[in-house]
């Protein structure tokens, strides 16, 4: 049996003469195709020699029909020749392909410094981050420095040092997400780690570190099992703390009304008595509704007011927990709901708009 190209007698198997003949034919064809720089022709050459019906494959198959004592040497020399020829072909193909790629890159040269053709949509700070920056700026001008604390917090900082004793019903005011420690042995032992429910733990961390006098704010994310139009499971607060000799509730009112005036312009606010275990007395502060169109107002539901923060005079027990002498120092603290401030600023009817990442909404702000 013989094949057309090259003319090789397959019945004899891969004898040295046949292999030499094969090499000569292949080398001539390869040089020819290379001269024309024709990749398609080279691919055809590859399949004619090494494809399933290619001459090299047929020769290798013919080894099996040789007498057993001749098979080993014949097989080994045929394989050597096959490897050598494949190597030559790959080298030529690689060189041609690299040349073609290079030519293509030269043709489609890209100038990265050119301006875009269409006006690209511009990115912007998220509204919540914008508000946080504005608020931080206002408090900074009143002498507050920025402090930070972790979002995964110890029960001690989130509750106990803030005068929430274990099992105290006040803990239920803040629907807590507990965090499981990897490999925690029992339900009881996992309850010492929480996603912080407010930014107040930063008060403790800052007072422990810095002592008194101290004047800080701390913006950050907080988490509660809580969700409706004005409550979100993840939201933002800014904690404020000012402890020094002679700090009073009047200072708190002054700082808060300065903040509201700087943020929204002259705007009435009101303080309502409230309870937080870490302050005494405690208050909640409302700001007059920005939108109010009466009973049906979508922002304040007709009350005319919108709660924006909790505050009060730091409880003497909390000062003592942080090693500060409550006989000498007094102070106030507040926790502002940043997202509520954003709702008021942009007259949003629900908090959800801030967290859906809908560009149609975000681009209007
Ligand atoms: C607290 O979190 C206290 N740590 C505040 C505080 C600090 C009191 C220092 C005294 C001294 P409260 O749970 O009320 O308080 O939350 C404070 C503000 O966060 C609220 O006035 C409201 O504006 C906002 N807020 C509360 N829950 C949510 C929620 N689920 N989604 C969005 N905003 C919320």
PDB file of C-alpha atoms in Angstrom, residues 6-165:
ATOM      1  CA  UNK A   6       4.939  11.657  -0.415  1.00  0.00           C
ATOM      2  CA  UNK A   7       5.185   8.389  -2.279  1.00  0.00           C
ATOM      3  CA  UNK A   8       6.136   6.004   0.484  1.00  0.00           C
ATOM      4  CA  UNK A   9       5.889   2.261   0.549  1.00  0.00           C
ATOM      5  CA  UNK A  10       4.049   1.621   3.760  1.00  0.00           C
ATOM      6  CA  UNK A  11       4.260  -2.165   3.545  1.00  0.00           C
ATOM      7  CA  UNK A  12       7.978  -2.023   4.245  1.00  0.00           C
ATOM      8  CA  UNK A  13       7.303  -0.032   7.416  1.00  0.00           C
ATOM      9  CA  UNK A  14       9.513   2.814   8.620  1.00  0.00           C
ATOM     10  CA  UNK A  15      12.815   1.596   7.248  1.00  0.00           C
ATOM     11  CA  UNK A  16      15.766   4.043   7.397  1.00  0.00           C
ATOM     12  CA  UNK A  17      15.355   4.658   3.658  1.00  0.00           C
ATOM     13  CA  UNK A  18      11.642   5.384   3.967  1.00  0.00           C
ATOM     14  CA  UNK A  19      12.233   7.724   6.900  1.00  0.00           C
ATOM     15  CA  UNK A  20      15.006   9.577   5.038  1.00  0.00           C
ATOM     16  CA  UNK A  21      12.723   9.909   2.020  1.00  0.00           C
ATOM     17  CA  UNK A  22       9.929  11.180   4.260  1.00  0.00           C
ATOM     18  CA  UNK A  23      12.188  13.741   5.935  1.00  0.00           C
ATOM     19  CA  UNK A  24      13.436  15.017   2.599  1.00  0.00           C
ATOM     20  CA  UNK A  25       9.910  15.385   1.204  1.00  0.00           C
ATOM     21  CA  UNK A  26       8.646  17.096   4.355  1.00  0.00           C
ATOM     22  CA  UNK A  27      11.595  19.514   4.543  1.00  0.00           C
ATOM     23  CA  UNK A  28      11.098  20.517   0.909  1.00  0.00           C
ATOM     24  CA  UNK A  29       7.371  21.108   1.375  1.00  0.00           C
ATOM     25  CA  UNK A  30       7.935  23.026   4.598  1.00  0.00           C
ATOM     26  CA  UNK A  31      10.494  25.318   2.978  1.00  0.00           C
ATOM     27  CA  UNK A  32       8.100  25.921   0.108  1.00  0.00           C
ATOM     28  CA  UNK A  33       5.141  26.851   2.359  1.00  0.00           C
ATOM     29  CA  UNK A  34       7.358  28.940   4.616  1.00  0.00           C
ATOM     30  CA  UNK A  35       8.611  30.901   1.589  1.00  0.00           C
ATOM     31  CA  UNK A  36       5.019  31.821   0.784  1.00  0.00           C
ATOM     32  CA  UNK A  37       4.330  32.611   4.461  1.00  0.00           C
ATOM     33  CA  UNK A  38       1.078  30.732   4.034  1.00  0.00           C
ATOM     34  CA  UNK A  39      -0.318  29.591   7.391  1.00  0.00           C
ATOM     35  CA  UNK A  40      -3.241  27.718   5.795  1.00  0.00           C
ATOM     36  CA  UNK A  41      -0.841  25.762   3.629  1.00  0.00           C
ATOM     37  CA  UNK A  42       1.230  24.868   6.665  1.00  0.00           C
ATOM     38  CA  UNK A  43      -1.868  23.634   8.484  1.00  0.00           C
ATOM     39  CA  UNK A  44      -2.709  21.443   5.476  1.00  0.00           C
ATOM     40  CA  UNK A  45       0.842  20.114   5.496  1.00  0.00           C
ATOM     41  CA  UNK A  46       0.462  19.280   9.176  1.00  0.00           C
ATOM     42  CA  UNK A  47      -2.663  17.253   8.597  1.00  0.00           C
ATOM     43  CA  UNK A  48      -1.187  15.479   5.549  1.00  0.00           C
ATOM     44  CA  UNK A  49       1.756  14.233   7.596  1.00  0.00           C
ATOM     45  CA  UNK A  50       0.493  14.022  11.171  1.00  0.00           C
ATOM     46  CA  UNK A  51      -3.316  13.878  10.916  1.00  0.00           C
ATOM     47  CA  UNK A  52      -5.096  10.542  11.566  1.00  0.00           C
ATOM     48  CA  UNK A  53      -4.660   9.556   7.936  1.00  0.00           C
ATOM     49  CA  UNK A  54      -1.345  11.329   7.554  1.00  0.00           C
ATOM     50  CA  UNK A  55       1.640   9.502   6.231  1.00  0.00           C
ATOM     51  CA  UNK A  56       3.534   9.547   9.538  1.00  0.00           C
ATOM     52  CA  UNK A  57       0.550   8.136  11.409  1.00  0.00           C
ATOM     53  CA  UNK A  58       0.131   5.387   8.797  1.00  0.00           C
ATOM     54  CA  UNK A  59       3.815   4.531   9.021  1.00  0.00           C
ATOM     55  CA  UNK A  60       3.623   4.245  12.783  1.00  0.00           C
ATOM     56  CA  UNK A  61       0.593   2.033  12.502  1.00  0.00           C
ATOM     57  CA  UNK A  62       2.486  -0.154  10.009  1.00  0.00           C
ATOM     58  CA  UNK A  63       5.044  -0.908  12.762  1.00  0.00           C
ATOM     59  CA  UNK A  64       2.485  -3.237  14.330  1.00  0.00           C
ATOM     60  CA  UNK A  65       2.522  -5.441  11.218  1.00  0.00           C
ATOM     61  CA  UNK A  66       6.285  -5.934  11.229  1.00  0.00           C
ATOM     62  CA  UNK A  67       7.873  -9.113  12.639  1.00  0.00           C
ATOM     63  CA  UNK A  68       8.119  -8.745  16.456  1.00  0.00           C
ATOM     64  CA  UNK A  69      11.948  -8.536  16.522  1.00  0.00           C
ATOM     65  CA  UNK A  70      11.927  -5.532  14.098  1.00  0.00           C
ATOM     66  CA  UNK A  71       9.178  -3.543  15.796  1.00  0.00           C
ATOM     67  CA  UNK A  72      11.139  -1.879  18.604  1.00  0.00           C
ATOM     68  CA  UNK A  73      13.861  -0.275  16.488  1.00  0.00           C
ATOM     69  CA  UNK A  74      11.468   0.676  13.709  1.00  0.00           C
ATOM     70  CA  UNK A  75       8.988   2.241  16.157  1.00  0.00           C
ATOM     71  CA  UNK A  76      11.671   4.169  17.969  1.00  0.00           C
ATOM     72  CA  UNK A  77      13.250   5.635  14.805  1.00  0.00           C
ATOM     73  CA  UNK A  78       9.823   6.506  13.365  1.00  0.00           C
ATOM     74  CA  UNK A  79       8.933   8.341  16.572  1.00  0.00           C
ATOM     75  CA  UNK A  80      12.215  10.255  16.558  1.00  0.00           C
ATOM     76  CA  UNK A  81      11.639  11.394  13.009  1.00  0.00           C
ATOM     77  CA  UNK A  82       8.029  12.316  13.858  1.00  0.00           C
ATOM     78  CA  UNK A  83       9.170  14.470  16.797  1.00  0.00           C
ATOM     79  CA  UNK A  84      11.839  16.204  14.765  1.00  0.00           C
ATOM     80  CA  UNK A  85       9.445  17.026  11.919  1.00  0.00           C
ATOM     81  CA  UNK A  86       6.709  18.234  14.261  1.00  0.00           C
ATOM     82  CA  UNK A  87       9.290  20.461  15.969  1.00  0.00           C
ATOM     83  CA  UNK A  88      10.328  22.025  12.661  1.00  0.00           C
ATOM     84  CA  UNK A  89       6.719  22.655  11.699  1.00  0.00           C
ATOM     85  CA  UNK A  90       5.817  24.187  15.079  1.00  0.00           C
ATOM     86  CA  UNK A  91       8.798  26.529  14.849  1.00  0.00           C
ATOM     87  CA  UNK A  92       7.754  27.801  11.428  1.00  0.00           C
ATOM     88  CA  UNK A  93       4.086  28.129  12.449  1.00  0.00           C
ATOM     89  CA  UNK A  94       4.978  30.014  15.667  1.00  0.00           C
ATOM     90  CA  UNK A  95       7.215  32.420  13.785  1.00  0.00           C
ATOM     91  CA  UNK A  96       4.531  33.093  11.160  1.00  0.00           C
ATOM     92  CA  UNK A  97       1.791  33.550  13.748  1.00  0.00           C
ATOM     93  CA  UNK A  98       3.925  35.956  15.794  1.00  0.00           C
ATOM     94  CA  UNK A  99       4.659  37.932  12.637  1.00  0.00           C
ATOM     95  CA  UNK A 100       0.929  38.089  11.766  1.00  0.00           C
ATOM     96  CA  UNK A 101       0.063  39.221  15.305  1.00  0.00           C
ATOM     97  CA  UNK A 102       2.733  41.871  15.213  1.00  0.00           C
ATOM     98  CA  UNK A 103       1.435  43.170  11.871  1.00  0.00           C
ATOM     99  CA  UNK A 104      -2.129  43.251  13.258  1.00  0.00           C
ATOM    100  CA  UNK A 105      -1.008  45.200  16.333  1.00  0.00           C
ATOM    101  CA  UNK A 106       0.836  47.704  14.174  1.00  0.00           C
ATOM    102  CA  UNK A 107      -2.217  48.134  11.970  1.00  0.00           C
ATOM    103  CA  UNK A 108      -4.618  48.743  14.885  1.00  0.00           C
ATOM    104  CA  UNK A 109      -2.312  50.893  17.001  1.00  0.00           C
ATOM    105  CA  UNK A 110      -4.173  52.225  20.051  1.00  0.00           C
ATOM    106  CA  UNK A 111      -3.488  55.686  21.408  1.00  0.00           C
ATOM    107  CA  UNK A 112      -4.440  55.477  25.058  1.00  0.00           C
ATOM    108  CA  UNK A 113      -4.093  59.229  25.468  1.00  0.00           C
ATOM    109  CA  UNK A 114      -6.911  60.076  23.064  1.00  0.00           C
ATOM    110  CA  UNK A 115     -10.182  61.264  24.649  1.00  0.00           C
ATOM    111  CA  UNK A 116     -13.160  58.856  24.477  1.00  0.00           C
ATOM    112  CA  UNK A 117     -15.551  59.174  21.535  1.00  0.00           C
ATOM    113  CA  UNK A 118     -18.813  59.284  23.516  1.00  0.00           C
ATOM    114  CA  UNK A 119     -18.988  61.269  26.762  1.00  0.00           C
ATOM    115  CA  UNK A 120     -18.338  58.576  29.391  1.00  0.00           C
ATOM    116  CA  UNK A 121     -20.780  58.479  32.328  1.00  0.00           C
ATOM    117  CA  UNK A 122     -19.079  60.029  35.345  1.00  0.00           C
ATOM    118  CA  UNK A 123     -18.856  58.236  38.662  1.00  0.00           C
ATOM    119  CA  UNK A 124     -19.712  60.035  41.886  1.00  0.00           C
ATOM    120  CA  UNK A 125     -19.601  59.550  45.618  1.00  0.00           C
ATOM    121  CA  UNK A 126     -22.535  57.593  47.032  1.00  0.00           C
ATOM    122  CA  UNK A 127     -25.087  59.986  48.621  1.00  0.00           C
ATOM    123  CA  UNK A 128     -24.491  58.449  52.057  1.00  0.00           C
ATOM    124  CA  UNK A 129     -20.745  59.020  51.763  1.00  0.00           C
ATOM    125  CA  UNK A 130     -21.378  62.573  50.609  1.00  0.00           C
ATOM    126  CA  UNK A 131     -23.527  63.237  53.653  1.00  0.00           C
ATOM    127  CA  UNK A 132     -20.942  61.633  55.957  1.00  0.00           C
ATOM    128  CA  UNK A 133     -18.236  63.896  54.528  1.00  0.00           C
ATOM    129  CA  UNK A 134     -20.393  66.997  54.913  1.00  0.00           C
ATOM    130  CA  UNK A 135     -21.355  66.082  58.469  1.00  0.00           C
ATOM    131  CA  UNK A 136     -17.771  65.245  59.419  1.00  0.00           C
ATOM    132  CA  UNK A 137     -16.695  68.583  58.024  1.00  0.00           C
ATOM    133  CA  UNK A 138     -19.275  70.471  60.118  1.00  0.00           C
ATOM    134  CA  UNK A 139     -18.268  68.732  63.362  1.00  0.00           C
ATOM    135  CA  UNK A 140     -14.607  69.114  62.499  1.00  0.00           C
ATOM    136  CA  UNK A 141     -15.119  72.870  62.419  1.00  0.00           C
ATOM    137  CA  UNK A 142     -16.545  72.586  65.952  1.00  0.00           C
ATOM    138  CA  UNK A 143     -13.346  70.894  67.135  1.00  0.00           C
ATOM    139  CA  UNK A 144     -14.376  67.201  66.938  1.00  0.00           C
ATOM    140  CA  UNK A 145     -11.781  64.677  65.808  1.00  0.00           C
ATOM    141  CA  UNK A 146     -12.647  61.452  63.970  1.00  0.00           C
ATOM    142  CA  UNK A 147     -12.307  58.107  65.794  1.00  0.00           C
ATOM    143  CA  UNK A 148     -13.032  54.618  64.430  1.00  0.00           C
ATOM    144  CA  UNK A 149     -14.029  51.231  65.811  1.00  0.00           C
ATOM    145  CA  UNK A 150     -14.720  47.716  64.472  1.00  0.00           C
ATOM    146  CA  UNK A 151     -18.029  46.651  62.898  1.00  0.00           C
ATOM    147  CA  UNK A 152     -17.790  43.203  64.497  1.00  0.00           C
ATOM    148  CA  UNK A 153     -17.796  44.153  68.151  1.00  0.00           C
ATOM    149  CA  UNK A 154     -17.473  42.522  71.558  1.00  0.00           C
ATOM    150  CA  UNK A 155     -20.598  42.403  73.704  1.00  0.00           C
ATOM    151  CA  UNK A 156     -18.612  44.351  76.315  1.00  0.00           C
ATOM    152  CA  UNK A 157     -18.207  47.414  74.108  1.00  0.00           C
ATOM    153  CA  UNK A 158     -21.580  47.233  72.350  1.00  0.00           C
ATOM    154  CA  UNK A 159     -23.595  46.644  75.529  1.00  0.00           C
ATOM    155  CA  UNK A 160     -22.019  45.978  78.870  1.00  0.00           C
ATOM    156  CA  UNK A 161     -19.591  48.908  79.196  1.00  0.00           C
ATOM    157  CA  UNK A 162     -22.499  51.096  78.004  1.00  0.00           C
ATOM    158  CA  UNK A 163     -24.410  50.081  81.105  1.00  0.00           C
ATOM    159  CA  UNK A 164     -26.608  47.416  79.465  1.00  0.00           C
ATOM    160  CA  UNK A 165     -26.378  44.601  82.039  1.00  0.00           C
TER     161      UNK A 165
END
